[in-house]
PDB file of C-alpha atoms in Angstrom:
ATOM      1  CA  ASP A   1      60.790-223.084   1.889  1.00 60.00           C
ATOM      2  CA  GLY A   2      59.884-219.438   2.322  1.00 68.00           C
ATOM      3  CA  GLY A   3      60.404-217.897   5.706  1.00 93.00           C
ATOM      4  CA  ILE A   4      62.273-215.561   7.996  1.00 95.00           C
ATOM      5  CA  THR A   5      65.746-216.409   9.255  1.00 96.00           C
ATOM      6  CA  GLN A   6      67.201-214.756  12.318  1.00 97.00           C
ATOM      7  CA  SER A   7      70.816-215.198  13.381  1.00 96.00           C
ATOM      8  CA  PRO A   8      72.487-215.847  15.654  1.00 96.00           C
ATOM      9  CA  LYS A   9      70.141-217.754  17.940  1.00 95.00           C
ATOM     10  CA  TYR A  10      72.119-216.639  21.016  1.00 95.00           C
ATOM     11  CA  LEU A  11      74.289-213.529  21.328  1.00 94.00           C
ATOM     12  CA  PHE A  12      76.356-212.102  24.150  1.00 91.00           C
ATOM     13  CA  ARG A  13      77.322-208.469  24.477  1.00 88.00           C
ATOM     14  CA  LYS A  14      80.181-206.998  26.425  1.00 88.00           C
ATOM     15  CA  GLU A  15      79.995-203.626  28.159  1.00 83.00           C
ATOM     16  CA  GLY A  16      80.257-200.758  25.663  1.00 86.00           C
ATOM     17  CA  GLN A  17      79.967-203.026  22.645  1.00 91.00           C
ATOM     18  CA  ASN A  18      77.603-202.710  19.678  1.00 94.00           C
ATOM     19  CA  VAL A  19      76.119-205.946  18.355  1.00 95.00           C
ATOM     20  CA  THR A  20      74.095-206.624  15.215  1.00 96.00           C
ATOM     21  CA  LEU A  21      71.226-209.072  14.868  1.00 97.00           C
ATOM     22  CA  SER A  22      70.492-210.418  11.415  1.00 98.00           C
ATOM     23  CA  CYS A  23      67.047-210.859   9.863  1.00 98.00           C
ATOM     24  CA  GLU A  24      66.537-212.173   6.325  1.00 98.00           C
ATOM     25  CA  GLN A  25      63.265-213.055   4.575  1.00 97.00           C
ATOM     26  CA  ASN A  26      62.558-214.734   1.247  1.00 95.00           C
ATOM     27  CA  LEU A  27      58.812-214.150   1.320  1.00 93.00           C
ATOM     28  CA  ASN A  28      59.052-211.054  -0.902  1.00 93.00           C
ATOM     29  CA  HIS A  29      57.344-209.067   1.845  1.00 92.00           C
ATOM     30  CA  ASP A  30      57.506-205.290   1.739  1.00 91.00           C
ATOM     31  CA  ALA A  31      57.304-204.592   5.453  1.00 91.00           C
ATOM     32  CA  MET A  32      59.673-205.770   8.153  1.00 94.00           C
ATOM     33  CA  TYR A  33      59.560-205.246  11.904  1.00 93.00           C
ATOM     34  CA  TRP A  34      61.720-205.673  14.998  1.00 96.00           C
ATOM     35  CA  TYR A  35      60.123-206.467  18.356  1.00 95.00           C
ATOM     36  CA  ARG A  36      61.574-206.943  21.797  1.00 96.00           C
ATOM     37  CA  GLN A  37      60.105-209.469  24.255  1.00 96.00           C
ATOM     38  CA  ASP A  38      60.861-209.411  27.982  1.00 94.00           C
ATOM     39  CA  PRO A  39      59.805-212.219  30.371  1.00 86.00           C
ATOM     40  CA  GLY A  40      56.095-212.105  31.111  1.00 79.00           C
ATOM     41  CA  GLN A  41      55.617-209.158  28.765  1.00 81.00           C
ATOM     42  CA  GLY A  42      54.021-208.666  25.415  1.00 84.00           C
ATOM     43  CA  LEU A  43      56.135-207.797  22.419  1.00 91.00           C
ATOM     44  CA  ARG A  44      57.094-204.142  21.938  1.00 93.00           C
ATOM     45  CA  LEU A  45      57.958-202.549  18.601  1.00 92.00           C
ATOM     46  CA  ILE A  46      61.500-201.218  18.143  1.00 95.00           C
ATOM     47  CA  TYR A  47      61.665-200.253  14.451  1.00 95.00           C
ATOM     48  CA  TYR A  48      59.767-201.002  11.276  1.00 93.00           C
ATOM     49  CA  SER A  49      60.319-200.526   7.571  1.00 93.00           C
ATOM     50  CA  GLN A  50      57.785-200.544   4.759  1.00 90.00           C
ATOM     51  CA  ILE A  51      60.160-199.969   1.869  1.00 91.00           C
ATOM     52  CA  VAL A  52      63.844-200.195   1.046  1.00 94.00           C
ATOM     53  CA  ASN A  53      65.948-197.305   2.369  1.00 95.00           C
ATOM     54  CA  ASP A  54      63.168-196.138   4.674  1.00 94.00           C
ATOM     55  CA  PHE A  55      62.388-197.045   8.280  1.00 94.00           C
ATOM     56  CA  GLN A  56      60.528-195.596  11.244  1.00 92.00           C
ATOM     57  CA  LYS A  57      60.954-195.669  15.005  1.00 94.00           C
ATOM     58  CA  GLY A  58      58.604-197.769  17.073  1.00 91.00           C
ATOM     59  CA  ASP A  59      57.755-197.412  20.738  1.00 90.00           C
ATOM     60  CA  ILE A  60      61.192-198.252  22.166  1.00 94.00           C
ATOM     61  CA  ALA A  61      63.766-197.206  19.529  1.00 96.00           C
ATOM     62  CA  GLU A  62      66.267-195.551  21.882  1.00 96.00           C
ATOM     63  CA  GLY A  63      69.599-197.384  21.902  1.00 96.00           C
ATOM     64  CA  TYR A  64      68.862-199.258  18.671  1.00 97.00           C
ATOM     65  CA  SER A  65      69.555-198.636  14.990  1.00 97.00           C
ATOM     66  CA  VAL A  66      68.495-200.367  11.764  1.00 98.00           C
ATOM     67  CA  SER A  67      69.127-200.290   8.025  1.00 97.00           C
ATOM     68  CA  ARG A  68      67.098-201.497   5.029  1.00 97.00           C
ATOM     69  CA  GLU A  69      69.458-201.580   2.049  1.00 97.00           C
ATOM     70  CA  LYS A  70      67.779-204.636   0.541  1.00 96.00           C
ATOM     71  CA  LYS A  71      64.170-205.787   0.572  1.00 96.00           C
ATOM     72  CA  GLU A  72      65.153-209.144   2.047  1.00 97.00           C
ATOM     73  CA  SER A  73      67.279-207.859   4.915  1.00 98.00           C
ATOM     74  CA  PHE A  74      66.576-205.739   8.000  1.00 98.00           C
ATOM     75  CA  PRO A  75      69.475-205.932  10.493  1.00 98.00           C
ATOM     76  CA  LEU A  76      69.138-204.497  14.001  1.00 98.00           C
ATOM     77  CA  THR A  77      72.098-203.015  15.873  1.00 97.00           C
ATOM     78  CA  VAL A  78      71.933-202.861  19.648  1.00 96.00           C
ATOM     79  CA  THR A  79      74.224-200.001  20.589  1.00 94.00           C
ATOM     80  CA  SER A  80      76.105-199.351  23.825  1.00 89.00           C
ATOM     81  CA  ALA A  81      73.497-196.668  24.551  1.00 88.00           C
ATOM     82  CA  GLN A  82      70.930-199.404  25.214  1.00 89.00           C
ATOM     83  CA  LYS A  83      71.506-199.956  28.939  1.00 87.00           C
ATOM     84  CA  ASN A  84      69.208-202.924  29.363  1.00 91.00           C
ATOM     85  CA  PRO A  85      69.615-205.006  26.200  1.00 92.00           C
ATOM     86  CA  THR A  86      68.973-208.434  27.700  1.00 94.00           C
ATOM     87  CA  ALA A  87      65.828-209.708  25.959  1.00 96.00           C
ATOM     88  CA  PHE A  88      64.446-211.935  23.230  1.00 96.00           C
ATOM     89  CA  TYR A  89      64.403-210.142  19.864  1.00 97.00           C
ATOM     90  CA  LEU A  90      61.916-211.090  17.178  1.00 96.00           C
ATOM     91  CA  CYS A  91      61.861-210.057  13.543  1.00 96.00           C
ATOM     92  CA  ALA A  92      58.662-210.141  11.504  1.00 93.00           C
ATOM     93  CA  SER A  93      57.522-209.360   7.981  1.00 92.00           C
ATOM     94  CA  SER A  94      54.263-208.844   6.158  1.00 88.00           C
ATOM     95  CA  ILE A  95      52.705-207.832   2.864  1.00 84.00           C
ATOM     96  CA  ILE A  96      51.281-204.333   2.876  1.00 76.00           C
ATOM     97  CA  GLY A  97      48.525-202.907   0.746  1.00 64.00           C
ATOM     98  CA  GLY A  98      45.670-204.770  -0.866  1.00 57.00           C
ATOM     99  CA  GLU A  99      42.043-205.010   0.129  1.00 53.00           C
ATOM    100  CA  LEU A 100      42.565-207.175   3.185  1.00 58.00           C
ATOM    101  CA  SER A 101      45.343-206.899   5.716  1.00 65.00           C
ATOM    102  CA  GLN A 102      47.816-209.741   5.859  1.00 72.00           C
ATOM    103  CA  PRO A 103      49.233-211.633   8.830  1.00 77.00           C
ATOM    104  CA  GLN A 104      52.689-210.964  10.136  1.00 83.00           C
ATOM    105  CA  HIS A 105      55.180-213.817   9.942  1.00 89.00           C
ATOM    106  CA  PHE A 106      57.881-214.189  12.576  1.00 93.00           C
ATOM    107  CA  GLY A 107      61.399-215.580  12.776  1.00 95.00           C
ATOM    108  CA  ASP A 108      62.633-217.840  15.579  1.00 95.00           C
ATOM    109  CA  GLY A 109      64.246-215.011  17.507  1.00 96.00           C
ATOM    110  CA  THR A 110      67.647-214.061  18.917  1.00 97.00           C
ATOM    111  CA  ARG A 111      68.287-214.158  22.646  1.00 96.00           C
ATOM    112  CA  LEU A 112      70.700-211.404  23.685  1.00 95.00           C
ATOM    113  CA  SER A 113      72.474-211.435  27.037  1.00 93.00           C
ATOM    114  CA  ILE A 114      75.098-209.238  28.700  1.00 87.00           C
ATOM    115  CA  LEU A 115      78.442-210.770  29.658  1.00 82.00           C
TER     116      LEU A 115
ATOM    117  CA  LYS B   1      46.388-195.520  25.122  1.00 75.00           C
ATOM    118  CA  GLN B   2      45.703-198.672  23.127  1.00 83.00           C
ATOM    119  CA  GLU B   3      46.060-201.726  25.337  1.00 90.00           C
ATOM    120  CA  VAL B   4      45.486-205.438  24.884  1.00 94.00           C
ATOM    121  CA  THR B   5      44.740-207.633  27.885  1.00 96.00           C
ATOM    122  CA  GLN B   6      44.693-211.410  28.065  1.00 97.00           C
ATOM    123  CA  ILE B   7      43.021-213.356  30.839  1.00 93.00           C
ATOM    124  CA  PRO B   8      43.928-215.691  32.412  1.00 92.00           C
ATOM    125  CA  ALA B   9      47.718-215.364  32.464  1.00 94.00           C
ATOM    126  CA  ALA B  10      48.016-219.139  32.886  1.00 96.00           C
ATOM    127  CA  LEU B  11      45.666-222.060  32.458  1.00 96.00           C
ATOM    128  CA  SER B  12      46.048-225.767  33.184  1.00 97.00           C
ATOM    129  CA  VAL B  13      43.507-228.264  31.870  1.00 96.00           C
ATOM    130  CA  PRO B  14      43.255-232.052  31.458  1.00 97.00           C
ATOM    131  CA  GLU B  15      43.590-233.506  28.005  1.00 97.00           C
ATOM    132  CA  GLY B  16      40.384-233.602  25.962  1.00 97.00           C
ATOM    133  CA  GLU B  17      38.820-230.526  27.533  1.00 97.00           C
ATOM    134  CA  ASN B  18      37.435-227.689  25.435  1.00 97.00           C
ATOM    135  CA  LEU B  19      38.773-224.314  26.495  1.00 95.00           C
ATOM    136  CA  VAL B  20      38.480-220.601  25.816  1.00 96.00           C
ATOM    137  CA  LEU B  21      41.205-217.972  25.934  1.00 97.00           C
ATOM    138  CA  ASN B  22      40.174-214.345  26.253  1.00 97.00           C
ATOM    139  CA  CYS B  23      41.544-211.152  24.766  1.00 97.00           C
ATOM    140  CA  SER B  24      40.221-207.631  25.323  1.00 97.00           C
ATOM    141  CA  PHE B  25      41.274-204.345  23.729  1.00 95.00           C
ATOM    142  CA  THR B  26      40.575-200.767  24.706  1.00 92.00           C
ATOM    143  CA  ASP B  27      40.094-199.166  21.282  1.00 85.00           C
ATOM    144  CA  SER B  28      37.474-200.831  19.083  1.00 84.00           C
ATOM    145  CA  ALA B  29      38.673-199.166  15.852  1.00 86.00           C
ATOM    146  CA  ILE B  30      40.826-202.116  14.896  1.00 88.00           C
ATOM    147  CA  TYR B  31      42.091-203.159  11.469  1.00 86.00           C
ATOM    148  CA  ASN B  32      42.465-206.821  12.324  1.00 89.00           C
ATOM    149  CA  LEU B  33      43.264-209.135  15.220  1.00 92.00           C
ATOM    150  CA  GLN B  34      45.742-211.991  15.135  1.00 93.00           C
ATOM    151  CA  TRP B  35      46.207-214.988  17.442  1.00 96.00           C
ATOM    152  CA  PHE B  36      49.682-216.486  17.759  1.00 95.00           C
ATOM    153  CA  ARG B  37      51.217-219.492  19.437  1.00 97.00           C
ATOM    154  CA  GLN B  38      54.679-219.317  21.012  1.00 95.00           C
ATOM    155  CA  ASP B  39      56.609-222.363  22.196  1.00 95.00           C
ATOM    156  CA  PRO B  40      59.361-221.815  24.804  1.00 91.00           C
ATOM    157  CA  GLY B  41      62.402-220.072  23.313  1.00 88.00           C
ATOM    158  CA  LYS B  42      60.805-219.902  19.881  1.00 91.00           C
ATOM    159  CA  GLY B  43      59.291-217.316  17.601  1.00 92.00           C
ATOM    160  CA  LEU B  44      55.585-216.784  17.008  1.00 93.00           C
ATOM    161  CA  THR B  45      53.419-218.951  14.804  1.00 93.00           C
ATOM    162  CA  SER B  46      50.349-217.275  13.363  1.00 92.00           C
ATOM    163  CA  LEU B  47      47.191-219.275  14.122  1.00 95.00           C
ATOM    164  CA  LEU B  48      44.311-217.134  12.929  1.00 94.00           C
ATOM    165  CA  LEU B  49      43.762-213.624  11.617  1.00 91.00           C
ATOM    166  CA  ILE B  50      40.338-211.975  11.839  1.00 92.00           C
ATOM    167  CA  GLN B  51      39.678-208.938   9.688  1.00 89.00           C
ATOM    168  CA  SER B  52      37.670-206.104  11.267  1.00 89.00           C
ATOM    169  CA  SER B  53      34.720-206.990   9.024  1.00 90.00           C
ATOM    170  CA  GLN B  54      34.636-210.622  10.154  1.00 93.00           C
ATOM    171  CA  ARG B  55      33.054-212.224  13.228  1.00 95.00           C
ATOM    172  CA  GLU B  56      35.067-215.426  13.375  1.00 95.00           C
ATOM    173  CA  GLN B  57      37.710-217.605  11.758  1.00 95.00           C
ATOM    174  CA  THR B  58      38.250-221.346  12.048  1.00 96.00           C
ATOM    175  CA  SER B  59      41.243-223.592  11.505  1.00 95.00           C
ATOM    176  CA  GLY B  60      40.952-227.230  12.514  1.00 97.00           C
ATOM    177  CA  ARG B  61      40.250-227.401  16.261  1.00 97.00           C
ATOM    178  CA  LEU B  62      40.696-223.647  16.654  1.00 97.00           C
ATOM    179  CA  ASN B  63      37.993-221.020  16.391  1.00 98.00           C
ATOM    180  CA  ALA B  64      38.560-217.326  16.981  1.00 97.00           C
ATOM    181  CA  SER B  65      35.741-214.839  17.373  1.00 97.00           C
ATOM    182  CA  LEU B  66      35.735-211.070  17.292  1.00 97.00           C
ATOM    183  CA  ASP B  67      33.272-208.638  18.877  1.00 96.00           C
ATOM    184  CA  LYS B  68      34.511-205.136  18.140  1.00 92.00           C
ATOM    185  CA  SER B  69      31.678-203.381  19.941  1.00 92.00           C
ATOM    186  CA  SER B  70      32.629-204.983  23.252  1.00 94.00           C
ATOM    187  CA  GLY B  71      36.372-204.964  22.518  1.00 95.00           C
ATOM    188  CA  ARG B  72      36.759-208.719  22.861  1.00 96.00           C
ATOM    189  CA  SER B  73      38.096-211.733  21.064  1.00 97.00           C
ATOM    190  CA  THR B  74      38.113-215.356  22.157  1.00 97.00           C
ATOM    191  CA  LEU B  75      40.165-218.308  21.000  1.00 97.00           C
ATOM    192  CA  TYR B  76      38.323-221.580  21.395  1.00 97.00           C
ATOM    193  CA  ILE B  77      40.361-224.792  21.388  1.00 97.00           C
ATOM    194  CA  ALA B  78      38.363-228.000  21.033  1.00 98.00           C
ATOM    195  CA  ALA B  79      39.442-231.361  22.436  1.00 97.00           C
ATOM    196  CA  SER B  80      42.735-230.060  23.808  1.00 97.00           C
ATOM    197  CA  GLN B  81      45.904-232.147  23.486  1.00 97.00           C
ATOM    198  CA  PRO B  82      49.256-232.048  25.331  1.00 97.00           C
ATOM    199  CA  GLY B  83      50.788-230.717  22.102  1.00 97.00           C
ATOM    200  CA  ASP B  84      48.637-227.607  22.480  1.00 98.00           C
ATOM    201  CA  SER B  85      50.714-226.591  25.509  1.00 98.00           C
ATOM    202  CA  ALA B  86      52.275-223.229  24.686  1.00 97.00           C
ATOM    203  CA  THR B  87      51.781-219.508  25.250  1.00 96.00           C
ATOM    204  CA  TYR B  88      48.999-217.964  23.187  1.00 97.00           C
ATOM    205  CA  LEU B  89      49.316-214.317  22.243  1.00 96.00           C
ATOM    206  CA  CYS B  90      46.642-211.974  20.994  1.00 96.00           C
ATOM    207  CA  ALA B  91      47.702-208.975  18.892  1.00 93.00           C
ATOM    208  CA  VAL B  92      45.663-206.087  17.527  1.00 92.00           C
ATOM    209  CA  ASN B  93      46.485-204.139  14.383  1.00 87.00           C
ATOM    210  CA  TYR B  94      45.139-200.615  14.437  1.00 81.00           C
ATOM    211  CA  GLY B  95      46.281-199.969  10.884  1.00 72.00           C
ATOM    212  CA  GLY B  96      47.545-196.593   9.862  1.00 57.00           C
ATOM    213  CA  SER B  97      50.982-196.085   8.394  1.00 49.00           C
ATOM    214  CA  GLN B  98      52.678-198.410  10.877  1.00 54.00           C
ATOM    215  CA  GLY B  99      50.665-201.573  10.589  1.00 64.00           C
ATOM    216  CA  ASN B 100      52.425-202.828  13.672  1.00 70.00           C
ATOM    217  CA  LEU B 101      50.755-205.028  16.252  1.00 82.00           C
ATOM    218  CA  ILE B 102      49.857-204.240  19.862  1.00 90.00           C
ATOM    219  CA  PHE B 103      50.365-207.425  21.848  1.00 93.00           C
ATOM    220  CA  GLY B 104      48.813-208.827  24.985  1.00 95.00           C
ATOM    221  CA  LYS B 105      51.085-210.538  27.502  1.00 95.00           C
ATOM    222  CA  GLY B 106      49.779-213.955  26.591  1.00 96.00           C
ATOM    223  CA  THR B 107      48.088-216.917  28.242  1.00 97.00           C
ATOM    224  CA  LYS B 108      50.347-219.834  29.123  1.00 96.00           C
ATOM    225  CA  LEU B 109      48.405-223.042  28.483  1.00 97.00           C
ATOM    226  CA  SER B 110      49.331-226.407  29.927  1.00 98.00           C
ATOM    227  CA  VAL B 111      47.371-229.486  28.815  1.00 97.00           C
ATOM    228  CA  LYS B 112      47.959-232.448  31.124  1.00 97.00           C
ATOM    229  CA  PRO B 113      47.862-236.000  29.715  1.00 95.00           C
TER     230      PRO B 113
END
């Protein structure tokens, strides 16, 4: 079945450590997105990418980094510079272009906590 | 600033009741609007997407309407069931080069048997 796979489901980070969240899609979508969700809050955009080897900062990019070496993969690294990383992280993808805009599809998320 | 507001934040209804969830947005120049469902600890499931040129979309017991001039969308759920219990999120796409979504904080729905 086509879809978006995020791993791991749960992740723990030690002080000063960088951690990487995986996001893979087999939907052949061009665009991929990373959102952060805090309790009782809406989702906020961290980074997005519309094409391989290109990505753009979202609203809350500080302390995060991404890469887009393959169309199917868009990993997110939470660096030690992100002082409040505890949150639920969601990856999404969508088709871009065409006459009508297309819905975004989401993975099941990764919950990141500080040890 | 583009903002999306959902009211109420939480709603509890008895099984079988018809209900309406509300979403309002500050900038009416939208590209599309999407309604999602989120179960606890899970990702988002897309329910309905309304293009800016459309007034409503229907899927089974769900009907979403869009009124751009007033900056409002509603999600109507008919004959609610306990399985409908979840958080419902409204998200607006303002288009442009990003294509990212601006999300409301959601309405947490509980349907009691």
